[in-house]
XYZ file of C-alpha atoms in Angstrom:
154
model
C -42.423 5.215 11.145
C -40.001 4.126 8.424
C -36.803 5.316 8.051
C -36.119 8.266 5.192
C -32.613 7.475 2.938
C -30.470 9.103 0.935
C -29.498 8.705 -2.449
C -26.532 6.196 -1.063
C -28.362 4.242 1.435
C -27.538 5.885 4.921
C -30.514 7.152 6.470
C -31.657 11.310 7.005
C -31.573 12.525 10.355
C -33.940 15.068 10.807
C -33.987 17.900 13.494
C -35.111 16.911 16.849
C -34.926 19.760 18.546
C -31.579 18.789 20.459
C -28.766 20.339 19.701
C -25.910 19.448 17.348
C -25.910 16.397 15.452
C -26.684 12.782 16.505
C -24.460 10.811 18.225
C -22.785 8.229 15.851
C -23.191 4.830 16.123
C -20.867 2.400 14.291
C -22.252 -0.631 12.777
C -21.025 -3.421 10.531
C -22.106 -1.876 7.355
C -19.748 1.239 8.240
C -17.201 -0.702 9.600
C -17.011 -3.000 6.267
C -17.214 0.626 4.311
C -14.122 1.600 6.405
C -12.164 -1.395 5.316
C -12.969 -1.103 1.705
C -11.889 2.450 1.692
C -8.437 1.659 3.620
C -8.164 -0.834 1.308
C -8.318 1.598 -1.678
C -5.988 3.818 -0.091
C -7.984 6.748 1.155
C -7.025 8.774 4.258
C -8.974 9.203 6.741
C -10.278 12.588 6.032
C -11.782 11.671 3.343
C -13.488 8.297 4.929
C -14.739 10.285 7.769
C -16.419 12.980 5.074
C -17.840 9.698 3.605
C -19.503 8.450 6.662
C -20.432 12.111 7.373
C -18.709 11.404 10.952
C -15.314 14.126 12.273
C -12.060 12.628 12.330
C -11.999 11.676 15.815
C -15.578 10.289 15.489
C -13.759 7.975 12.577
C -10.753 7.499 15.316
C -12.682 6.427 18.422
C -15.333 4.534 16.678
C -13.299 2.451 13.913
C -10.174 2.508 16.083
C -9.425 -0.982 15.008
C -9.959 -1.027 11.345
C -7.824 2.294 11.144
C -4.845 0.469 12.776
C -5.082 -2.713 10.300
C -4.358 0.037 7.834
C -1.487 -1.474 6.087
C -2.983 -4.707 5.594
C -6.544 -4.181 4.559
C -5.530 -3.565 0.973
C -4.008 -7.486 1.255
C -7.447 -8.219 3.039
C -9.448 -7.115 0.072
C -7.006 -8.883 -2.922
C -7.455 -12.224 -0.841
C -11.406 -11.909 -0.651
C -11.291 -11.231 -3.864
C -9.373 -14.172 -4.913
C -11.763 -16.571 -2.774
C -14.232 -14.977 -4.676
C -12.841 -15.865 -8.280
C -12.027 -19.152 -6.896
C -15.295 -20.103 -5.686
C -16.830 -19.043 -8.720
C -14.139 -21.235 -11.303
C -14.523 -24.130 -8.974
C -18.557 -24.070 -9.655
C -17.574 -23.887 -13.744
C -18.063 -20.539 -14.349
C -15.695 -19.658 -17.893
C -15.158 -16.792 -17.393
C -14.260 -17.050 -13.532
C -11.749 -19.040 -14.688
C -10.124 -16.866 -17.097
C -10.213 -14.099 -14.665
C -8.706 -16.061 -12.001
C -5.770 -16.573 -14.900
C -5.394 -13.265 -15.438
C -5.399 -12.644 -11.639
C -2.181 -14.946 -11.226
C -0.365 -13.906 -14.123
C -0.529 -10.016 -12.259
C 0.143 -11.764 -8.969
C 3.197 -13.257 -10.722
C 4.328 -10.102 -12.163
C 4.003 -7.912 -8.760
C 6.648 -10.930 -7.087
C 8.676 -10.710 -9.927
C 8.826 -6.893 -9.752
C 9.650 -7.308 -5.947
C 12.573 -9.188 -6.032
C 13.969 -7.539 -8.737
C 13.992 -4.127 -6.636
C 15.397 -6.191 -4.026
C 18.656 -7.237 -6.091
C 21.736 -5.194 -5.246
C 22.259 -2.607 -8.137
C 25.406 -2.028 -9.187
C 26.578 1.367 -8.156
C 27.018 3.920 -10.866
C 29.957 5.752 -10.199
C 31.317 9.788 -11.559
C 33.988 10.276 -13.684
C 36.277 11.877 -10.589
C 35.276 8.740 -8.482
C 35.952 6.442 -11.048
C 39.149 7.980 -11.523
C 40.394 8.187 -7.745
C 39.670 4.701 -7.965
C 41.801 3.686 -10.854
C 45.028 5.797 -9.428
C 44.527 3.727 -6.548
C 44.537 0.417 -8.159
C 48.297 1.237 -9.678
C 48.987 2.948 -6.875
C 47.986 -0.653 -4.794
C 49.693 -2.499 -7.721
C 52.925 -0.635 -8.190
C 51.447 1.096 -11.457
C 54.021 2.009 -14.599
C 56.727 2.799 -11.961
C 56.802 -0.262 -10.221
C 58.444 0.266 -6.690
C 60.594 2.875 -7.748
C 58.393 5.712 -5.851
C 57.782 3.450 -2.667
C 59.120 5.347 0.680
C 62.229 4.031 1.991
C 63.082 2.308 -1.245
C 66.404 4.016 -1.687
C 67.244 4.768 1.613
């Protein structure tokens, strides 16, 4: 008997006189579905409605791709730069400007990075900016020298 698919691949299960559905059963073609859709930032409502699993069905069966969460989307830009890579080092043009346009984003991402990560100078009100200033001549003796300093007459 062959197996009936849907319009994406994953294959009908019919009514077998059992009640509810199936149980699921992961397998490497989910799993590498799971990690492309982490990777593209999706939650995992929305994966689970894609593998037509629950949410705990996604949990207990993809338990480990869920918790590489935050570093599948750095997975998937490294596969894709061996990918590029292999493909310039066989000759292929455009490969290799692809790869150079790869870079130049790589380059600006870094750049971006540590510019967020320079100290900013604080912007300060007009009232703080102020309090400030009285304090600086108030630290420095201001217009009236030492002439208002406790104990000065005394």
């Amino acid at each position: 008997m062959t197996e009936v698919r849907d319009l994406f691949g994953d294959v009908v299960t019919f009514p077998n006189g059992r009640r509810g559905r199936p149980a699921h059963v992961a397998c490497q073609k989910n799993r590498n579905k799971v990690i492309v859709l982490l990777a593209l930032g999706w939650s995992n409502q929305r994966i689970a409605a894609a593998l037509h699993v629950s949410v705990p069905t996604l949990r207990k069966h993809y338990f480990s791709e869920l918790k590489a969460r935050g570093v599948q989307r750095d997975r998937l830009d490294a596969w894709r730069f061996e990918v590029v890579i292999e493909k310039a080092a066989s000759g292929d043009i455009s490969a290799i400007k692809e790869l150079g346009r790869m870079i130049d984003k790589n380059d600006r991402v870094l750049a971006a990075a540590r510019m967020a990560d320079e100290p900013q100078e604080e912007k300060l009100g007009k009232k703080e900016e102020a309090r400030r200033a009285a304090s600086e001549l108030m630290r420095d003796g201001g217009a009236w020298g030492d002439d208002l300093a406790p104990g000065k007459w005394n």
